[in-house]
XYZ file of C-alpha atoms in Angstrom:
671
model
C 57.579 228.471 -23.947
C 61.222 229.098 -23.101
C 64.409 227.158 -23.638
C 66.877 226.312 -20.870
C 70.600 225.690 -21.520
C 72.656 224.213 -18.670
C 76.328 223.379 -18.365
C 77.161 221.385 -15.249
C 80.787 221.929 -14.282
C 81.723 221.076 -10.754
C 80.489 218.469 -8.302
C 80.486 217.017 -4.852
C 83.606 216.172 -2.892
C 83.932 212.493 -1.899
C 84.920 209.247 -3.597
C 82.277 208.315 -6.154
C 81.397 207.772 -9.817
C 78.901 210.660 -10.044
C 76.351 211.488 -12.698
C 73.483 214.003 -12.671
C 69.787 213.697 -13.573
C 67.710 216.771 -14.439
C 63.929 216.616 -13.987
C 61.079 219.027 -14.642
C 57.557 218.189 -13.464
C 58.616 214.669 -12.477
C 59.919 213.899 -16.001
C 63.602 213.265 -16.672
C 64.845 215.725 -19.306
C 68.598 215.065 -19.299
C 71.158 212.727 -17.792
C 74.881 213.552 -17.712
C 77.700 211.121 -18.414
C 79.376 209.364 -15.475
C 82.753 210.599 -14.222
C 84.589 207.604 -12.767
C 86.726 207.658 -9.618
C 86.819 211.418 -9.264
C 86.689 213.436 -6.059
C 85.781 216.689 -7.854
C 84.124 215.754 -11.137
C 84.118 218.190 -14.067
C 81.468 217.407 -16.701
C 81.554 220.387 -19.111
C 78.388 219.064 -20.801
C 75.687 221.136 -22.514
C 72.030 220.319 -22.964
C 69.139 222.287 -24.477
C 65.900 221.580 -22.641
C 62.492 222.821 -23.813
C 60.247 224.101 -21.016
C 56.613 225.200 -21.208
C 56.845 227.751 -18.370
C 59.236 228.795 -15.612
C 56.840 227.996 -12.742
C 58.138 224.420 -12.442
C 61.580 224.346 -10.753
C 64.444 222.319 -12.249
C 65.060 219.306 -9.974
C 68.708 218.185 -9.943
C 69.615 214.768 -8.501
C 73.194 213.495 -8.199
C 73.826 209.736 -8.089
C 76.858 207.532 -7.552
C 76.959 205.125 -10.513
C 77.226 201.491 -9.396
C 77.547 199.048 -12.317
C 75.396 195.988 -11.659
C 73.729 197.367 -8.523
C 71.244 200.083 -7.665
C 72.910 203.510 -7.946
C 73.461 205.329 -4.632
C 71.740 208.683 -4.074
C 74.309 211.429 -3.297
C 72.137 214.533 -2.981
C 69.631 216.809 -4.706
C 68.765 220.469 -5.208
C 66.005 222.613 -6.744
C 66.673 225.569 -9.058
C 64.030 228.276 -9.259
C 63.676 229.216 -12.958
C 61.580 232.326 -12.215
C 64.699 234.010 -10.762
C 66.577 233.795 -14.101
C 66.865 236.729 -16.521
C 66.293 236.158 -20.236
C 69.397 235.906 -22.488
C 71.795 236.376 -19.578
C 74.249 233.554 -18.751
C 74.270 232.973 -14.988
C 76.620 230.851 -12.848
C 74.685 229.207 -10.034
C 76.066 227.136 -7.124
C 73.528 224.851 -5.461
C 74.037 222.993 -2.165
C 73.160 219.307 -2.355
C 70.836 217.983 0.355
C 69.211 214.700 1.340
C 65.474 215.321 2.106
C 65.631 212.673 4.865
C 68.659 214.314 6.530
C 68.356 218.070 5.784
C 71.192 219.000 8.194
C 73.840 216.971 6.355
C 76.145 218.866 3.973
C 76.517 216.732 0.822
C 78.653 219.103 -1.263
C 77.641 221.451 -4.064
C 77.102 221.561 -7.823
C 77.953 224.464 -10.151
C 75.757 225.186 -13.184
C 76.056 227.746 -15.943
C 72.480 228.564 -17.022
C 71.087 230.538 -19.954
C 67.331 231.127 -20.341
C 66.460 232.015 -23.961
C 63.207 232.385 -25.970
C 62.139 229.344 -27.951
C 62.601 231.185 -31.268
C 66.331 231.310 -30.694
C 66.535 227.563 -30.342
C 69.724 225.980 -31.580
C 69.840 222.432 -32.763
C 71.629 220.619 -29.961
C 71.294 217.020 -28.862
C 72.116 215.882 -25.322
C 75.527 214.238 -25.265
C 74.909 210.940 -23.565
C 77.169 207.912 -23.859
C 75.386 204.713 -24.757
C 75.340 202.105 -22.014
C 77.064 199.369 -24.012
C 79.831 201.660 -25.349
C 80.464 203.032 -21.895
C 81.139 199.695 -20.222
C 82.347 197.281 -22.854
C 85.660 199.146 -23.107
C 86.554 198.301 -19.514
C 84.868 194.921 -19.079
C 87.901 192.654 -19.114
C 89.990 192.580 -15.958
C 93.776 192.283 -15.959
C 94.133 190.699 -12.523
C 92.399 189.702 -9.295
C 92.818 191.291 -5.851
C 92.113 188.733 -3.140
C 91.316 190.395 0.211
C 90.920 188.700 3.596
C 89.463 191.000 6.265
C 90.873 189.578 9.521
C 90.035 191.911 12.402
C 89.699 195.421 13.779
C 91.516 196.668 16.887
C 90.633 199.388 19.423
C 87.881 200.954 17.296
C 86.078 204.112 18.376
C 83.029 203.459 20.632
C 79.904 204.911 18.994
C 77.050 203.544 21.165
C 75.896 204.603 24.643
C 77.178 201.297 26.106
C 80.773 202.244 25.173
C 80.869 199.693 22.327
C 80.074 199.572 18.584
C 78.468 197.166 16.075
C 81.116 197.540 13.355
C 81.077 196.515 9.694
C 83.389 197.463 6.814
C 82.684 198.702 3.264
C 85.276 198.196 0.499
C 85.254 199.941 -2.864
C 87.446 199.576 -5.948
C 86.013 201.536 -8.889
C 82.431 200.336 -9.401
C 83.009 197.186 -7.307
C 81.782 197.153 -3.731
C 81.816 194.687 -0.831
C 80.174 194.932 2.578
C 81.314 192.757 5.504
C 79.063 191.149 8.090
C 78.180 193.107 11.268
C 79.951 192.044 14.491
C 77.743 193.162 17.427
C 78.906 194.919 20.630
C 82.698 194.997 20.280
C 85.627 197.349 19.688
C 87.905 194.466 18.569
C 85.799 192.666 15.934
C 86.899 189.371 14.319
C 85.508 189.198 10.753
C 87.675 186.597 8.941
C 85.985 187.119 5.558
C 87.552 186.576 2.134
C 86.467 188.106 -1.205
C 87.925 189.044 -4.612
C 87.890 192.253 -6.643
C 88.716 192.497 -10.358
C 91.687 194.658 -11.289
C 91.026 196.641 -14.491
C 94.161 198.809 -14.581
C 97.746 197.628 -15.073
C 99.097 200.048 -12.469
C 96.640 198.909 -9.798
C 94.185 201.370 -8.276
C 93.049 202.582 -4.861
C 90.764 200.535 -2.583
C 88.692 202.837 -0.361
C 87.783 201.305 3.016
C 85.275 202.788 5.461
C 84.241 201.408 8.860
C 80.688 201.962 10.131
C 78.673 201.322 13.292
C 75.286 199.698 12.596
C 72.367 201.525 14.221
C 68.853 200.098 14.062
C 66.237 202.612 12.967
C 68.614 205.473 12.122
C 71.597 206.350 9.928
C 74.742 204.309 10.663
C 77.631 206.112 12.416
C 80.967 206.657 10.650
C 83.916 205.151 12.589
C 86.873 205.795 10.260
C 88.454 205.341 6.823
C 91.657 204.086 5.204
C 93.001 203.238 1.736
C 95.109 200.583 0.017
C 97.279 201.731 -2.890
C 97.562 198.574 -5.017
C 100.325 200.065 -7.206
C 102.886 199.732 -4.369
C 102.116 196.034 -3.667
C 104.131 193.317 -5.433
C 102.271 190.653 -7.463
C 101.796 186.942 -6.650
C 102.561 187.551 -2.968
C 100.351 187.830 0.146
C 100.784 191.108 2.059
C 99.704 191.475 5.684
C 98.555 195.091 6.187
C 97.786 196.906 9.447
C 95.954 200.065 8.387
C 95.466 202.945 10.825
C 91.979 204.494 10.546
C 91.865 208.184 9.592
C 89.140 210.451 11.056
C 88.738 207.868 13.838
C 90.562 205.501 16.177
C 92.046 202.005 15.897
C 93.240 199.956 12.921
C 92.273 197.090 10.582
C 94.275 193.928 9.840
C 93.990 192.584 6.252
C 95.685 190.106 3.930
C 95.944 191.296 0.293
C 97.132 189.202 -2.686
C 97.415 190.405 -6.300
C 97.345 187.674 -8.947
C 97.431 187.664 -12.752
C 94.075 187.499 -14.531
C 92.272 184.231 -15.096
C 91.179 183.346 -18.648
C 88.190 185.647 -19.139
C 87.392 186.799 -22.652
C 84.800 188.067 -25.130
C 85.096 187.161 -28.802
C 83.000 186.718 -31.944
C 81.494 183.335 -32.798
C 84.137 182.777 -35.499
C 86.855 182.749 -32.797
C 86.300 180.342 -29.927
C 88.620 178.264 -27.754
C 86.885 174.889 -27.768
C 86.666 174.560 -31.562
C 90.431 175.019 -31.852
C 91.606 171.412 -31.298
C 94.966 172.429 -29.785
C 93.372 174.874 -27.326
C 90.678 172.350 -26.401
C 93.310 169.717 -25.583
C 95.196 172.283 -23.480
C 92.023 173.114 -21.495
C 91.155 169.394 -21.022
C 94.719 168.762 -19.829
C 94.475 171.673 -17.355
C 91.452 170.066 -15.663
C 92.484 166.403 -16.002
C 92.698 164.017 -13.030
C 96.516 164.203 -13.173
C 96.411 167.897 -12.166
C 93.824 167.570 -9.395
C 95.996 169.275 -6.752
C 97.378 172.054 -8.971
C 95.854 175.520 -8.315
C 92.886 174.416 -6.178
C 90.941 177.650 -6.853
C 90.832 176.954 -10.615
C 88.044 174.334 -10.687
C 86.965 174.513 -14.320
C 86.365 176.363 -17.591
C 83.059 177.746 -18.879
C 82.338 178.832 -22.449
C 79.017 180.538 -23.222
C 77.898 181.237 -26.794
C 75.161 183.869 -26.818
C 73.701 183.298 -30.281
C 70.385 185.095 -30.634
C 66.998 185.865 -29.076
C 63.512 185.716 -30.581
C 60.158 187.434 -29.968
C 61.412 189.806 -27.254
C 59.180 192.281 -25.492
C 58.829 195.698 -27.171
C 60.146 198.252 -24.665
C 60.085 201.395 -26.836
C 57.092 203.376 -28.116
C 58.132 202.403 -31.662
C 57.186 198.773 -30.906
C 60.878 197.773 -30.970
C 63.658 197.283 -28.417
C 67.432 197.909 -28.307
C 68.466 194.642 -26.633
C 71.827 193.741 -25.145
C 72.718 190.741 -23.017
C 74.516 190.503 -19.646
C 76.221 187.206 -18.741
C 77.039 186.729 -15.028
C 78.834 184.022 -13.078
C 79.006 184.956 -9.386
C 80.867 188.311 -9.427
C 82.121 187.977 -13.018
C 79.957 190.036 -15.389
C 80.326 190.545 -19.163
C 78.113 192.270 -21.778
C 77.311 191.849 -25.461
C 76.950 194.783 -27.853
C 73.507 196.354 -28.388
C 71.412 195.441 -31.442
C 69.247 198.482 -32.172
C 65.535 198.436 -33.050
C 65.196 194.655 -33.163
C 62.997 192.115 -31.362
C 64.976 189.162 -32.826
C 68.600 190.205 -32.191
C 71.643 188.168 -33.222
C 74.696 188.693 -31.000
C 76.912 185.689 -31.924
C 79.324 186.323 -29.046
C 81.476 183.842 -27.111
C 82.270 184.440 -23.419
C 84.761 182.418 -21.372
C 85.026 182.283 -17.581
C 87.104 180.428 -15.029
C 84.959 178.406 -12.637
C 85.819 178.757 -8.947
C 82.804 176.760 -7.716
C 80.990 174.145 -9.822
C 77.765 174.872 -7.880
C 77.648 178.425 -9.268
C 74.654 179.523 -11.328
C 75.072 181.170 -14.734
C 72.675 184.120 -15.102
C 71.884 185.516 -18.554
C 69.771 188.695 -18.568
C 68.442 190.621 -21.569
C 67.998 194.402 -21.207
C 66.709 197.166 -23.446
C 69.230 199.987 -23.729
C 67.756 203.421 -23.058
C 70.015 206.436 -23.560
C 68.002 208.629 -21.183
C 67.294 206.186 -18.362
C 68.697 203.037 -16.805
C 68.231 199.915 -18.930
C 64.805 198.207 -18.985
C 64.569 194.534 -18.014
C 63.350 192.199 -20.803
C 63.984 188.710 -19.413
C 66.356 186.409 -17.551
C 67.421 182.762 -17.177
C 69.393 181.108 -14.349
C 71.255 177.912 -15.262
C 73.150 175.826 -12.639
C 76.501 174.758 -14.161
C 75.899 171.107 -13.183
C 72.689 170.986 -15.259
C 74.448 172.010 -18.507
C 74.740 169.556 -21.431
C 77.918 170.376 -23.336
C 77.841 171.487 -26.960
C 74.037 171.554 -27.237
C 72.416 174.689 -28.669
C 69.334 175.195 -26.561
C 66.375 177.599 -26.542
C 65.711 178.962 -23.046
C 62.358 180.622 -22.326
C 63.054 183.986 -20.660
C 61.694 184.427 -17.129
C 60.637 187.441 -15.074
C 62.912 189.237 -12.558
C 61.845 186.904 -9.733
C 62.532 183.812 -11.948
C 59.083 182.459 -11.040
C 57.302 182.530 -14.414
C 57.748 183.285 -18.117
C 58.062 186.665 -19.755
C 58.072 187.217 -23.533
C 60.849 185.792 -25.677
C 63.389 182.990 -26.027
C 67.211 183.103 -25.962
C 69.461 180.622 -27.773
C 72.624 179.604 -25.906
C 75.301 176.970 -26.382
C 77.264 176.271 -23.195
C 80.286 174.071 -22.454
C 81.579 173.244 -18.971
C 84.893 171.448 -18.368
C 85.862 170.854 -14.736
C 87.943 168.690 -12.403
C 85.601 166.636 -10.194
C 88.137 166.228 -7.364
C 88.834 169.986 -7.129
C 85.071 170.668 -7.367
C 84.386 168.232 -4.491
C 87.058 169.750 -2.231
C 85.798 173.279 -3.064
C 82.275 172.185 -2.000
C 83.523 171.807 1.588
C 84.891 175.383 1.660
C 82.952 178.652 2.221
C 80.789 179.794 -0.682
C 81.773 182.964 -2.573
C 79.514 185.865 -1.629
C 78.273 188.445 -4.113
C 79.864 191.890 -3.615
C 76.615 193.434 -2.493
C 73.497 191.320 -2.487
C 70.124 192.990 -2.739
C 68.818 193.523 0.768
C 65.527 191.831 1.549
C 62.642 194.207 2.076
C 59.649 193.466 4.255
C 56.901 191.669 2.358
C 53.745 190.206 3.851
C 53.713 187.500 1.166
C 57.403 186.653 1.648
C 56.949 186.447 5.431
C 53.964 184.119 4.938
C 55.828 182.016 2.365
C 58.829 181.559 4.690
C 56.517 180.714 7.591
C 54.728 178.040 5.520
C 58.074 176.598 4.347
C 59.321 176.392 7.942
C 56.001 174.889 9.062
C 56.377 172.131 6.424
C 59.857 171.305 7.773
C 58.564 171.187 11.373
C 55.608 169.026 10.261
C 58.065 166.395 8.968
C 59.513 166.090 12.500
C 56.021 166.033 14.079
C 54.845 163.338 11.634
C 57.981 161.304 12.425
C 57.124 161.561 16.149
C 53.519 160.422 15.427
C 54.894 157.524 13.370
C 57.097 156.357 16.269
C 54.187 156.774 18.689
C 51.906 154.697 16.427
C 54.440 151.847 16.696
C 53.997 151.866 20.472
C 50.193 151.931 20.066
C 50.197 148.870 17.720
C 48.082 150.712 15.106
C 49.724 148.463 12.507
C 50.792 145.108 14.038
C 53.355 144.386 11.261
C 55.002 147.796 11.655
C 55.024 147.591 15.463
C 56.489 144.058 15.361
C 59.275 145.218 13.025
C 59.980 148.193 15.316
C 60.028 145.896 18.362
C 62.563 143.585 16.676
C 64.649 146.673 15.862
C 65.194 147.058 19.635
C 67.536 144.062 19.426
C 69.721 146.033 16.999
C 70.321 148.496 19.850
C 71.920 145.639 21.796
C 74.590 145.395 19.082
C 74.633 149.125 18.264
C 77.904 150.623 17.024
C 78.575 154.251 16.079
C 79.324 153.376 12.426
C 75.651 152.405 12.010
C 74.610 156.112 12.021
C 76.357 157.075 8.714
C 75.430 153.591 7.412
C 71.721 154.378 7.993
C 72.074 157.643 5.983
C 73.861 155.672 3.247
C 70.989 153.175 3.056
C 68.455 156.054 2.832
C 70.384 157.649 -0.070
C 70.705 154.273 -1.810
C 66.967 153.515 -1.296
C 65.943 156.854 -2.901
C 68.418 156.295 -5.756
C 66.916 152.887 -6.620
C 63.391 154.330 -6.349
C 64.348 156.983 -8.945
C 66.030 154.362 -11.182
C 62.999 152.068 -11.050
C 60.624 154.977 -11.754
C 58.728 154.393 -8.499
C 59.734 157.739 -7.045
C 56.358 159.108 -5.992
C 57.594 162.562 -4.879
C 55.475 164.664 -7.209
C 56.501 168.018 -8.588
C 56.031 170.444 -5.717
C 53.725 173.257 -6.839
C 53.194 174.706 -3.341
C 56.371 176.805 -3.428
C 55.714 177.744 -7.080
C 52.214 179.003 -6.214
C 53.563 181.029 -3.291
C 56.270 182.544 -5.506
C 53.682 183.582 -8.105
C 51.573 185.218 -5.400
C 54.675 187.056 -4.221
C 55.362 188.216 -7.785
C 51.821 189.632 -8.008
C 52.454 191.478 -4.758
C 55.756 192.826 -6.164
C 53.838 194.233 -9.140
C 51.435 195.964 -6.754
C 54.346 197.275 -4.679
C 55.942 198.795 -7.786
C 52.719 200.680 -8.573
C 52.322 201.878 -4.992
C 55.985 202.762 -4.419
C 55.234 206.499 -4.447
C 52.888 206.217 -1.471
C 54.486 206.411 1.954
C 53.112 203.406 3.815
C 52.786 202.766 7.507
C 55.793 200.427 7.289
C 58.146 203.283 6.347
C 57.189 205.249 9.437
C 58.034 202.313 11.701
C 61.520 201.644 10.328
C 62.835 199.944 13.476
C 59.879 197.523 13.611
C 60.321 196.836 9.902
C 63.976 195.894 10.504
C 62.935 193.402 13.203
C 60.297 191.913 10.883
C 62.880 191.587 8.071
C 65.173 189.751 10.525
C 62.328 187.356 11.446
C 61.557 186.894 7.728
C 65.235 186.062 7.021
C 65.546 183.662 9.989
C 62.419 181.793 8.822
C 63.964 181.601 5.331
C 67.274 180.257 6.691
C 65.627 177.596 8.879
C 63.254 176.484 6.090
C 66.099 176.438 3.537
C 68.232 174.333 5.908
C 65.491 171.678 6.189
C 64.812 171.751 2.420
C 68.528 171.399 1.606
C 68.810 168.265 3.791
C 65.712 166.812 2.086
C 67.055 167.659 -1.386
C 70.395 165.975 -0.604
C 68.599 162.672 0.039
C 66.170 163.252 -2.862
C 69.031 163.343 -5.428
C 68.023 166.854 -6.570
C 71.703 167.453 -7.489
C 73.232 164.007 -8.222
C 76.835 165.324 -7.937
C 76.200 166.401 -4.321
C 74.353 163.184 -3.437
C 77.275 161.101 -4.790
C 79.664 163.281 -2.803
C 77.557 162.610 0.322
C 77.743 158.846 -0.394
C 81.564 158.975 -0.656
C 81.811 160.967 2.616
C 79.366 158.654 4.459
C 81.264 155.551 3.239
C 84.494 157.060 4.609
C 82.837 157.893 7.967
C 81.360 154.376 8.206
C 84.738 152.719 7.549
C 86.595 155.065 9.952
C 84.043 154.525 12.752
C 84.077 150.740 12.140
C 87.859 150.310 12.349
C 89.033 153.152 14.646
C 87.864 153.442 18.294
C 85.873 156.591 19.061
C 88.345 157.870 21.696
C 91.123 158.101 19.052
C 88.847 159.974 16.645
C 87.808 162.477 19.379
C 91.477 162.916 20.390
C 92.624 163.676 16.808
C 89.637 165.998 16.248
C 90.309 167.875 19.528
C 94.050 168.317 18.827
C 93.253 169.539 15.296
C 90.700 172.084 16.576
C 92.878 173.400 19.425
C 95.994 173.797 17.230
C 94.195 175.294 14.195
C 94.798 178.916 15.269
C 98.455 178.127 16.041
C 99.023 176.362 12.700
C 97.139 178.927 10.625
C 96.442 182.146 12.570
C 94.554 183.836 9.697
C 92.482 180.846 8.611
C 88.824 181.615 7.880
C 86.550 179.612 10.183
C 84.204 177.244 8.414
C 82.015 174.201 8.949
C 82.351 171.645 6.143
C 78.817 170.240 6.584
C 77.206 173.708 6.451
C 79.388 174.643 3.441
C 78.225 171.435 1.702
C 74.554 172.166 2.468
C 74.924 175.764 1.185
C 75.513 174.257 -2.302
C 72.307 172.180 -2.215
C 69.398 174.235 -3.638
C 66.371 174.984 -1.454
C 62.866 174.388 -2.864
C 62.663 178.079 -3.872
C 65.957 177.839 -5.787
C 64.785 174.618 -7.481
C 61.832 176.606 -8.894
C 64.176 179.464 -9.937
C 66.485 177.097 -11.859
C 63.714 175.025 -13.434
C 63.630 175.235 -17.234
C 60.321 176.344 -18.732
C 58.891 174.502 -21.722
C 58.583 176.421 -24.953
C 55.033 176.531 -26.284
C 54.086 177.667 -29.813
C 51.601 180.202 -28.461
C 53.844 181.406 -25.686
C 52.104 183.794 -23.352
C 53.522 185.518 -20.301
C 50.143 185.291 -18.547
C 50.181 183.353 -15.306
C 48.567 179.964 -15.294
C 45.186 179.775 -13.629
C 45.168 177.890 -10.358
C 42.454 176.337 -8.270
C 43.701 176.893 -4.760
C 41.910 174.670 -2.214
C 39.978 176.584 0.411
């Protein structure tokens, strides 16, 4: 055998956080450190790699590190080891290519290579930063950049019809955001708002690129621009009109820099809520008296990550190196790593500011691996409204899909303090989107599940129609007689009776639940479908190397994914309405009762023509009063906070059994 020594020095041009993987025979042999925010990264790293023979080429893959998301592929190259001379240092420049787009120039990488006999081996360990050390230093943000993407003007036409389907990508360090696609226009109106965390005192550069969406092929580049945050004053909204470089047209944005909210990591011995003075200060901040002060600051969350037990062994030694990631929307903090331990104790306290009380706290346990990306060990998702303050609780860890148990339990103690009035008002505003959500891939099982969910919603309407028809047919004389007498209500019908009817339905379900006569049994249909989907995911992981028929028909796949997503949206909409009336989230059902009471009173006392007049004037003058307001529909924003049946299963707590096994429960499916 021979020994290979490589020093990677220079990299690709372009904004990225690059790192390099080296593989021989399909096995990863070395991974470089990540160089953040560098256009021409210099690594100056050395690694000694043992090779059995020179027939296998060295495969070099460059990635753009993306904390919290899947890393982006930048380019790759092969190095032929047979061309190297023994004991002679050689500088080699390799062009990076994408196998799918061989004509694209993706930059180059410079290596200094020395091939030496194994006897001359020097003791040298790969220098690789540990995952936890690398990120914990820069976890806490010093401020928040609030960006509103308003519109684009006179963009470059990229399609044959003289138009484009533009969308915008934003990037600040490892944070990314992608806007929605506006079809067939050169003057798109986006009106989207999102926040980035600011990690540096002096600011930073936001890179903005505009793209044209093309179905079935690579998206076209329209133009780029940048925002230098260091030149913008704090606590002030700046309207920016940015000319696109390497293209035509400009973007209109609103940018606001604000001081950081109270986000912290500390040891268990130091925590805010046990200090009486600090606790009183926090309670005062969210008291009823301050309900209209800083509407974005809805509440305070404190999470104590105490310990975990009986975790899965991820290493060959039968141990794991677990660390814990705590996420609330786009806020993400990490614990330290406890090495070689299946029962780690972290004893860390995390604090977050709550912007939306309907957010879900996600706690994920990973196994740190110095040579590869971290291995998943388990996860729990906890809606903030389901939390009981000050109670130390054991949560059974779930799989990635949150559909069933995996091995292990995590002990958490969580406190939530919030202002109910602010939380209610925030419910009627657009929901915060994740920077980049995982795109749905085509799945036969997922398509079937969404179709069945939609079919169940449609069946409710069909059954209601049959029920009305049976009244006309006098199938049940008592029911038909009651329905016939109801006709006389129509004679005295007033508009206020519509919200009153919804109020009575909510009240009826509430008293059914109170009396224990609620006969809506635990719905296992969605659970069963989710478990089937999980089994399919496992199969997909094993078969990921094979190029399926789906990959060859990319355009058709995109259409199928769209159908899959539309079915999901329609089914979720029906399930959310049902779950509002079923008191799945009591806070939201009470909020609906308050709103319906107000509508009933308004419609009872104020003539309809006045209501329509006020509504019309408000709508027509909205753009004049607030030209950069983000369009929203309060009812749809409210429903977006109600969980669908799938989310109810995701957030459901699993019971802890003494002989806890990750095996799926056996089911007897009818037919």
